[in-house]
């Protein structure tokens, strides 16, 4: 009898341990948001790694990222490409072509804008507010890790999975991975970060 009770307790505490690891603590989410409110500007090295479904080779782009308020600018040098968010305006320049979008009138770009801006600002609850999915938490030596998974198993648009990694040192963004409905996997990695240094507002202008 005692042996059965002991075994039951082991199973119970094992379940509690798993739940504690997989269920994000509100205190952690709130701390990440609070610490990011102290970050007025962020600039750093950006590496984007794109994996297309059914294609083995990765497409890697390197550049710099600038973040201030609700503005985001990424300038890739290899290959040359520019991506900007300024309010609801989105600008993309690649392969000799430019593309401008009003995100308030385009749901696909609106979702991408909200994810990128809120992820960069550490506002996980703001992402969850418009995302029909579950969230799990884990950590490693350097990161708080959040995995968001869509509840829609037949998703035709949007993102079926997101992984966000925040520095345990200052809670700034380290990595964001997006997996869309057709299994395109894009990872944005930020390194060599400089926080609260002056950024020329002209960098975010979309004409």
PDB file of C-alpha atoms in Angstrom:
ATOM      1  CA  UNK A   1       0.000   0.000   0.000  1.00  0.00           C
ATOM      2  CA  UNK A   2       2.755   2.414   0.969  1.00  0.00           C
ATOM      3  CA  UNK A   3       4.548   1.542  -2.236  1.00  0.00           C
ATOM      4  CA  UNK A   4       1.455   2.425  -4.310  1.00  0.00           C
ATOM      5  CA  UNK A   5       1.068   5.751  -2.492  1.00  0.00           C
ATOM      6  CA  UNK A   6       4.737   6.539  -3.041  1.00  0.00           C
ATOM      7  CA  UNK A   7       4.406   5.741  -6.751  1.00  0.00           C
ATOM      8  CA  UNK A   8       1.278   7.913  -7.017  1.00  0.00           C
ATOM      9  CA  UNK A   9       3.109  10.840  -5.408  1.00  0.00           C
ATOM     10  CA  UNK A  10       6.021  10.459  -7.818  1.00  0.00           C
ATOM     11  CA  UNK A  11       3.612  10.545 -10.770  1.00  0.00           C
ATOM     12  CA  UNK A  12       1.730  13.530  -9.317  1.00  0.00           C
ATOM     13  CA  UNK A  13       4.841  15.592  -8.682  1.00  0.00           C
ATOM     14  CA  UNK A  14       6.153  14.605 -12.086  1.00  0.00           C
ATOM     15  CA  UNK A  15       3.005  15.989 -13.698  1.00  0.00           C
ATOM     16  CA  UNK A  16       3.212  19.165 -11.628  1.00  0.00           C
ATOM     17  CA  UNK A  17       6.848  19.580 -12.633  1.00  0.00           C
ATOM     18  CA  UNK A  18       6.025  19.260 -16.328  1.00  0.00           C
ATOM     19  CA  UNK A  19       3.167  21.749 -16.032  1.00  0.00           C
ATOM     20  CA  UNK A  20       5.382  24.217 -14.198  1.00  0.00           C
ATOM     21  CA  UNK A  21       7.891  23.988 -17.023  1.00  0.00           C
ATOM     22  CA  UNK A  22       5.393  24.150 -19.913  1.00  0.00           C
ATOM     23  CA  UNK A  23       2.943  26.732 -18.583  1.00  0.00           C
ATOM     24  CA  UNK A  24       4.367  30.252 -18.716  1.00  0.00           C
ATOM     25  CA  UNK A  25       4.337  32.077 -15.422  1.00  0.00           C
ATOM     26  CA  UNK A  26       2.556  35.448 -15.613  1.00  0.00           C
ATOM     27  CA  UNK A  27       5.407  36.925 -13.604  1.00  0.00           C
ATOM     28  CA  UNK A  28       7.899  35.985 -16.343  1.00  0.00           C
ATOM     29  CA  UNK A  29       5.696  37.397 -19.114  1.00  0.00           C
ATOM     30  CA  UNK A  30       5.142  40.596 -17.123  1.00  0.00           C
ATOM     31  CA  UNK A  31       8.852  40.954 -16.354  1.00  0.00           C
ATOM     32  CA  UNK A  32       9.767  40.664 -20.025  1.00  0.00           C
ATOM     33  CA  UNK A  33       7.209  43.337 -20.926  1.00  0.00           C
ATOM     34  CA  UNK A  34       8.307  45.598 -18.031  1.00  0.00           C
ATOM     35  CA  UNK A  35      12.012  45.297 -18.841  1.00  0.00           C
ATOM     36  CA  UNK A  36      11.333  46.062 -22.498  1.00  0.00           C
ATOM     37  CA  UNK A  37       9.580  49.315 -21.569  1.00  0.00           C
ATOM     38  CA  UNK A  38      13.037  50.473 -20.482  1.00  0.00           C
ATOM     39  CA  UNK A  39      14.351  49.854 -24.001  1.00  0.00           C
ATOM     40  CA  UNK A  40      13.629  52.993 -26.002  1.00  0.00           C
ATOM     41  CA  UNK A  41      15.759  52.001 -28.979  1.00  0.00           C
ATOM     42  CA  UNK A  42      17.477  48.832 -30.078  1.00  0.00           C
ATOM     43  CA  UNK A  43      19.901  48.243 -32.900  1.00  0.00           C
ATOM     44  CA  UNK A  44      21.848  45.146 -33.735  1.00  0.00           C
ATOM     45  CA  UNK A  45      22.934  42.566 -36.259  1.00  0.00           C
ATOM     46  CA  UNK A  46      20.040  40.758 -37.920  1.00  0.00           C
ATOM     47  CA  UNK A  47      20.313  37.298 -39.440  1.00  0.00           C
ATOM     48  CA  UNK A  48      17.267  35.948 -41.242  1.00  0.00           C
ATOM     49  CA  UNK A  49      17.210  32.248 -42.047  1.00  0.00           C
ATOM     50  CA  UNK A  50      14.460  31.057 -44.364  1.00  0.00           C
ATOM     51  CA  UNK A  51      13.614  27.395 -44.908  1.00  0.00           C
ATOM     52  CA  UNK A  52      11.097  26.600 -47.608  1.00  0.00           C
ATOM     53  CA  UNK A  53       8.992  23.448 -47.466  1.00  0.00           C
ATOM     54  CA  UNK A  54      10.378  20.653 -49.686  1.00  0.00           C
ATOM     55  CA  UNK A  55      13.651  22.561 -50.200  1.00  0.00           C
ATOM     56  CA  UNK A  56      16.776  21.446 -48.340  1.00  0.00           C
ATOM     57  CA  UNK A  57      18.913  24.564 -48.699  1.00  0.00           C
ATOM     58  CA  UNK A  58      18.446  27.496 -46.338  1.00  0.00           C
ATOM     59  CA  UNK A  59      18.357  31.102 -47.526  1.00  0.00           C
ATOM     60  CA  UNK A  60      20.383  33.269 -45.142  1.00  0.00           C
ATOM     61  CA  UNK A  61      20.294  37.079 -45.182  1.00  0.00           C
ATOM     62  CA  UNK A  62      22.512  39.301 -43.034  1.00  0.00           C
ATOM     63  CA  UNK A  63      22.082  42.929 -42.089  1.00  0.00           C
ATOM     64  CA  UNK A  64      21.154  45.347 -39.324  1.00  0.00           C
ATOM     65  CA  UNK A  65      17.933  45.964 -37.430  1.00  0.00           C
ATOM     66  CA  UNK A  66      16.711  49.245 -35.911  1.00  0.00           C
ATOM     67  CA  UNK A  67      13.767  49.496 -33.504  1.00  0.00           C
ATOM     68  CA  UNK A  68      12.201  52.595 -31.989  1.00  0.00           C
ATOM     69  CA  UNK A  69       8.622  52.907 -30.709  1.00  0.00           C
ATOM     70  CA  UNK A  70       6.368  51.198 -33.279  1.00  0.00           C
ATOM     71  CA  UNK A  71       8.952  51.600 -36.008  1.00  0.00           C
ATOM     72  CA  UNK A  72      11.144  48.832 -37.370  1.00  0.00           C
ATOM     73  CA  UNK A  73      13.773  48.928 -40.095  1.00  0.00           C
ATOM     74  CA  UNK A  74      15.853  46.027 -41.348  1.00  0.00           C
ATOM     75  CA  UNK A  75      18.589  46.629 -43.914  1.00  0.00           C
ATOM     76  CA  UNK A  76      19.988  43.423 -45.358  1.00  0.00           C
ATOM     77  CA  UNK A  77      23.327  43.648 -47.143  1.00  0.00           C
ATOM     78  CA  UNK A  78      23.643  40.044 -48.321  1.00  0.00           C
ATOM     79  CA  UNK A  79      21.479  39.981 -50.386  1.00  0.00           C
ATOM     80  CA  UNK A  80      20.452  43.649 -50.551  1.00  0.00           C
ATOM     81  CA  UNK A  81      16.940  44.105 -49.188  1.00  0.00           C
ATOM     82  CA  UNK A  82      15.062  46.631 -47.055  1.00  0.00           C
ATOM     83  CA  UNK A  83      12.062  46.041 -44.824  1.00  0.00           C
ATOM     84  CA  UNK A  84      10.412  48.853 -42.849  1.00  0.00           C
ATOM     85  CA  UNK A  85       7.421  49.288 -40.583  1.00  0.00           C
ATOM     86  CA  UNK A  86       6.312  52.816 -39.740  1.00  0.00           C
ATOM     87  CA  UNK A  87       2.956  52.816 -37.987  1.00  0.00           C
ATOM     88  CA  UNK A  88       0.593  51.018 -40.376  1.00  0.00           C
ATOM     89  CA  UNK A  89       2.866  51.568 -43.350  1.00  0.00           C
ATOM     90  CA  UNK A  90       5.065  48.715 -44.542  1.00  0.00           C
ATOM     91  CA  UNK A  91       7.811  49.036 -47.143  1.00  0.00           C
ATOM     92  CA  UNK A  92       9.726  46.241 -48.844  1.00  0.00           C
ATOM     93  CA  UNK A  93      12.527  46.704 -51.388  1.00  0.00           C
ATOM     94  CA  UNK A  94      14.083  43.576 -52.891  1.00  0.00           C
ATOM     95  CA  UNK A  95      15.369  42.329 -56.236  1.00  0.00           C
ATOM     96  CA  UNK A  96      15.119  45.809 -57.711  1.00  0.00           C
ATOM     97  CA  UNK A  97      11.438  46.164 -56.871  1.00  0.00           C
ATOM     98  CA  UNK A  98       9.622  48.116 -54.152  1.00  0.00           C
ATOM     99  CA  UNK A  99       6.367  47.305 -52.446  1.00  0.00           C
ATOM    100  CA  UNK A 100       4.302  49.538 -50.132  1.00  0.00           C
ATOM    101  CA  UNK A 101       1.378  48.284 -48.063  1.00  0.00           C
ATOM    102  CA  UNK A 102      -1.137  49.861 -45.703  1.00  0.00           C
ATOM    103  CA  UNK A 103      -1.325  47.180 -43.003  1.00  0.00           C
ATOM    104  CA  UNK A 104      -4.635  48.545 -41.720  1.00  0.00           C
ATOM    105  CA  UNK A 105      -6.188  47.427 -45.024  1.00  0.00           C
ATOM    106  CA  UNK A 106      -4.331  44.146 -45.449  1.00  0.00           C
ATOM    107  CA  UNK A 107      -4.933  41.430 -42.843  1.00  0.00           C
ATOM    108  CA  UNK A 108      -1.874  39.375 -43.773  1.00  0.00           C
ATOM    109  CA  UNK A 109       0.527  42.293 -43.348  1.00  0.00           C
ATOM    110  CA  UNK A 110      -1.388  43.525 -40.303  1.00  0.00           C
ATOM    111  CA  UNK A 111      -0.769  40.198 -38.570  1.00  0.00           C
ATOM    112  CA  UNK A 112       2.922  40.220 -39.518  1.00  0.00           C
ATOM    113  CA  UNK A 113       3.311  43.809 -38.331  1.00  0.00           C
ATOM    114  CA  UNK A 114       1.661  43.097 -34.985  1.00  0.00           C
ATOM    115  CA  UNK A 115       3.782  40.008 -34.391  1.00  0.00           C
ATOM    116  CA  UNK A 116       7.070  41.698 -35.285  1.00  0.00           C
ATOM    117  CA  UNK A 117       6.457  44.903 -33.327  1.00  0.00           C
ATOM    118  CA  UNK A 118       5.049  43.176 -30.240  1.00  0.00           C
ATOM    119  CA  UNK A 119       7.746  40.496 -30.302  1.00  0.00           C
ATOM    120  CA  UNK A 120      10.490  43.106 -30.503  1.00  0.00           C
ATOM    121  CA  UNK A 121       8.894  44.951 -27.556  1.00  0.00           C
ATOM    122  CA  UNK A 122       8.463  41.796 -25.484  1.00  0.00           C
ATOM    123  CA  UNK A 123       4.666  42.108 -25.406  1.00  0.00           C
ATOM    124  CA  UNK A 124       3.678  38.444 -25.487  1.00  0.00           C
ATOM    125  CA  UNK A 125       0.152  39.105 -24.217  1.00  0.00           C
ATOM    126  CA  UNK A 126      -0.480  41.466 -27.129  1.00  0.00           C
ATOM    127  CA  UNK A 127       0.452  38.674 -29.551  1.00  0.00           C
ATOM    128  CA  UNK A 128      -1.786  36.202 -27.722  1.00  0.00           C
ATOM    129  CA  UNK A 129      -4.694  38.670 -27.808  1.00  0.00           C
ATOM    130  CA  UNK A 130      -5.065  38.201 -31.570  1.00  0.00           C
ATOM    131  CA  UNK A 131      -3.653  34.681 -31.950  1.00  0.00           C
ATOM    132  CA  UNK A 132      -5.898  31.631 -31.682  1.00  0.00           C
ATOM    133  CA  UNK A 133      -3.428  29.276 -30.088  1.00  0.00           C
ATOM    134  CA  UNK A 134      -1.767  27.811 -27.021  1.00  0.00           C
ATOM    135  CA  UNK A 135       1.485  28.824 -25.358  1.00  0.00           C
ATOM    136  CA  UNK A 136       4.246  26.807 -23.714  1.00  0.00           C
ATOM    137  CA  UNK A 137       7.270  28.009 -21.787  1.00  0.00           C
ATOM    138  CA  UNK A 138      10.748  26.602 -21.329  1.00  0.00           C
ATOM    139  CA  UNK A 139      14.218  28.020 -20.826  1.00  0.00           C
ATOM    140  CA  UNK A 140      17.850  27.329 -21.513  1.00  0.00           C
ATOM    141  CA  UNK A 141      21.040  28.859 -20.172  1.00  0.00           C
ATOM    142  CA  UNK A 142      20.558  32.156 -21.989  1.00  0.00           C
ATOM    143  CA  UNK A 143      16.889  32.412 -22.974  1.00  0.00           C
ATOM    144  CA  UNK A 144      13.299  32.543 -21.864  1.00  0.00           C
ATOM    145  CA  UNK A 145      11.552  30.528 -24.598  1.00  0.00           C
ATOM    146  CA  UNK A 146       7.881  30.773 -25.560  1.00  0.00           C
ATOM    147  CA  UNK A 147       6.261  28.504 -28.154  1.00  0.00           C
ATOM    148  CA  UNK A 148       2.879  29.529 -29.545  1.00  0.00           C
ATOM    149  CA  UNK A 149       0.965  26.907 -31.525  1.00  0.00           C
ATOM    150  CA  UNK A 150      -2.202  27.560 -33.518  1.00  0.00           C
ATOM    151  CA  UNK A 151      -5.387  25.779 -32.470  1.00  0.00           C
ATOM    152  CA  UNK A 152      -6.438  25.631 -36.120  1.00  0.00           C
ATOM    153  CA  UNK A 153      -5.135  22.352 -37.548  1.00  0.00           C
ATOM    154  CA  UNK A 154      -6.344  23.295 -41.055  1.00  0.00           C
ATOM    155  CA  UNK A 155      -4.799  26.742 -41.143  1.00  0.00           C
ATOM    156  CA  UNK A 156      -4.773  28.212 -44.663  1.00  0.00           C
ATOM    157  CA  UNK A 157      -3.279  31.602 -43.789  1.00  0.00           C
ATOM    158  CA  UNK A 158      -1.188  33.074 -41.019  1.00  0.00           C
ATOM    159  CA  UNK A 159       1.231  31.280 -38.711  1.00  0.00           C
ATOM    160  CA  UNK A 160       0.818  27.799 -37.305  1.00  0.00           C
ATOM    161  CA  UNK A 161       3.713  28.192 -34.882  1.00  0.00           C
ATOM    162  CA  UNK A 162       5.885  30.902 -33.328  1.00  0.00           C
ATOM    163  CA  UNK A 163       8.943  30.624 -31.115  1.00  0.00           C
ATOM    164  CA  UNK A 164      10.156  33.652 -29.193  1.00  0.00           C
ATOM    165  CA  UNK A 165      13.435  33.767 -27.298  1.00  0.00           C
ATOM    166  CA  UNK A 166      14.282  36.564 -24.876  1.00  0.00           C
ATOM    167  CA  UNK A 167      17.599  37.199 -23.152  1.00  0.00           C
ATOM    168  CA  UNK A 168      17.731  36.220 -19.505  1.00  0.00           C
ATOM    169  CA  UNK A 169      20.146  39.111 -19.045  1.00  0.00           C
ATOM    170  CA  UNK A 170      17.993  42.085 -20.096  1.00  0.00           C
ATOM    171  CA  UNK A 171      14.847  40.454 -21.570  1.00  0.00           C
ATOM    172  CA  UNK A 172      15.553  41.891 -25.029  1.00  0.00           C
ATOM    173  CA  UNK A 173      14.626  39.849 -28.085  1.00  0.00           C
ATOM    174  CA  UNK A 174      17.184  37.255 -29.196  1.00  0.00           C
ATOM    175  CA  UNK A 175      15.217  35.274 -31.732  1.00  0.00           C
ATOM    176  CA  UNK A 176      11.826  34.971 -33.399  1.00  0.00           C
ATOM    177  CA  UNK A 177      10.827  32.001 -35.548  1.00  0.00           C
ATOM    178  CA  UNK A 178       7.643  31.978 -37.620  1.00  0.00           C
ATOM    179  CA  UNK A 179       6.205  28.908 -39.343  1.00  0.00           C
ATOM    180  CA  UNK A 180       3.414  29.740 -41.764  1.00  0.00           C
ATOM    181  CA  UNK A 181       0.504  27.706 -43.108  1.00  0.00           C
ATOM    182  CA  UNK A 182       2.593  26.177 -45.921  1.00  0.00           C
ATOM    183  CA  UNK A 183       5.496  25.330 -43.590  1.00  0.00           C
ATOM    184  CA  UNK A 184       7.814  28.161 -44.617  1.00  0.00           C
ATOM    185  CA  UNK A 185      10.100  28.625 -41.620  1.00  0.00           C
ATOM    186  CA  UNK A 186      11.691  32.038 -41.038  1.00  0.00           C
ATOM    187  CA  UNK A 187      13.995  32.773 -38.106  1.00  0.00           C
ATOM    188  CA  UNK A 188      15.032  36.315 -37.199  1.00  0.00           C
ATOM    189  CA  UNK A 189      18.102  36.327 -34.931  1.00  0.00           C
ATOM    190  CA  UNK A 190      19.310  39.522 -33.264  1.00  0.00           C
ATOM    191  CA  UNK A 191      22.875  39.798 -31.924  1.00  0.00           C
ATOM    192  CA  UNK A 192      25.483  42.438 -31.052  1.00  0.00           C
ATOM    193  CA  UNK A 193      22.699  44.565 -29.618  1.00  0.00           C
ATOM    194  CA  UNK A 194      23.068  48.224 -28.687  1.00  0.00           C
ATOM    195  CA  UNK A 195      20.309  49.474 -26.418  1.00  0.00           C
ATOM    196  CA  UNK A 196      19.104  53.057 -25.931  1.00  0.00           C
ATOM    197  CA  UNK A 197      21.547  54.605 -28.355  1.00  0.00           C
ATOM    198  CA  UNK A 198      20.399  57.376 -30.661  1.00  0.00           C
ATOM    199  CA  UNK A 199      18.777  56.342 -33.952  1.00  0.00           C
ATOM    200  CA  UNK A 200      18.079  58.847 -36.699  1.00  0.00           C
ATOM    201  CA  UNK A 201      14.299  58.891 -37.241  1.00  0.00           C
ATOM    202  CA  UNK A 202      14.910  59.301 -40.973  1.00  0.00           C
ATOM    203  CA  UNK A 203      15.896  55.619 -41.029  1.00  0.00           C
ATOM    204  CA  UNK A 204      12.211  54.741 -40.619  1.00  0.00           C
ATOM    205  CA  UNK A 205      10.762  57.126 -43.186  1.00  0.00           C
ATOM    206  CA  UNK A 206       8.583  55.571 -45.881  1.00  0.00           C
ATOM    207  CA  UNK A 207       8.005  58.033 -48.696  1.00  0.00           C
TER     208      UNK A 207
END
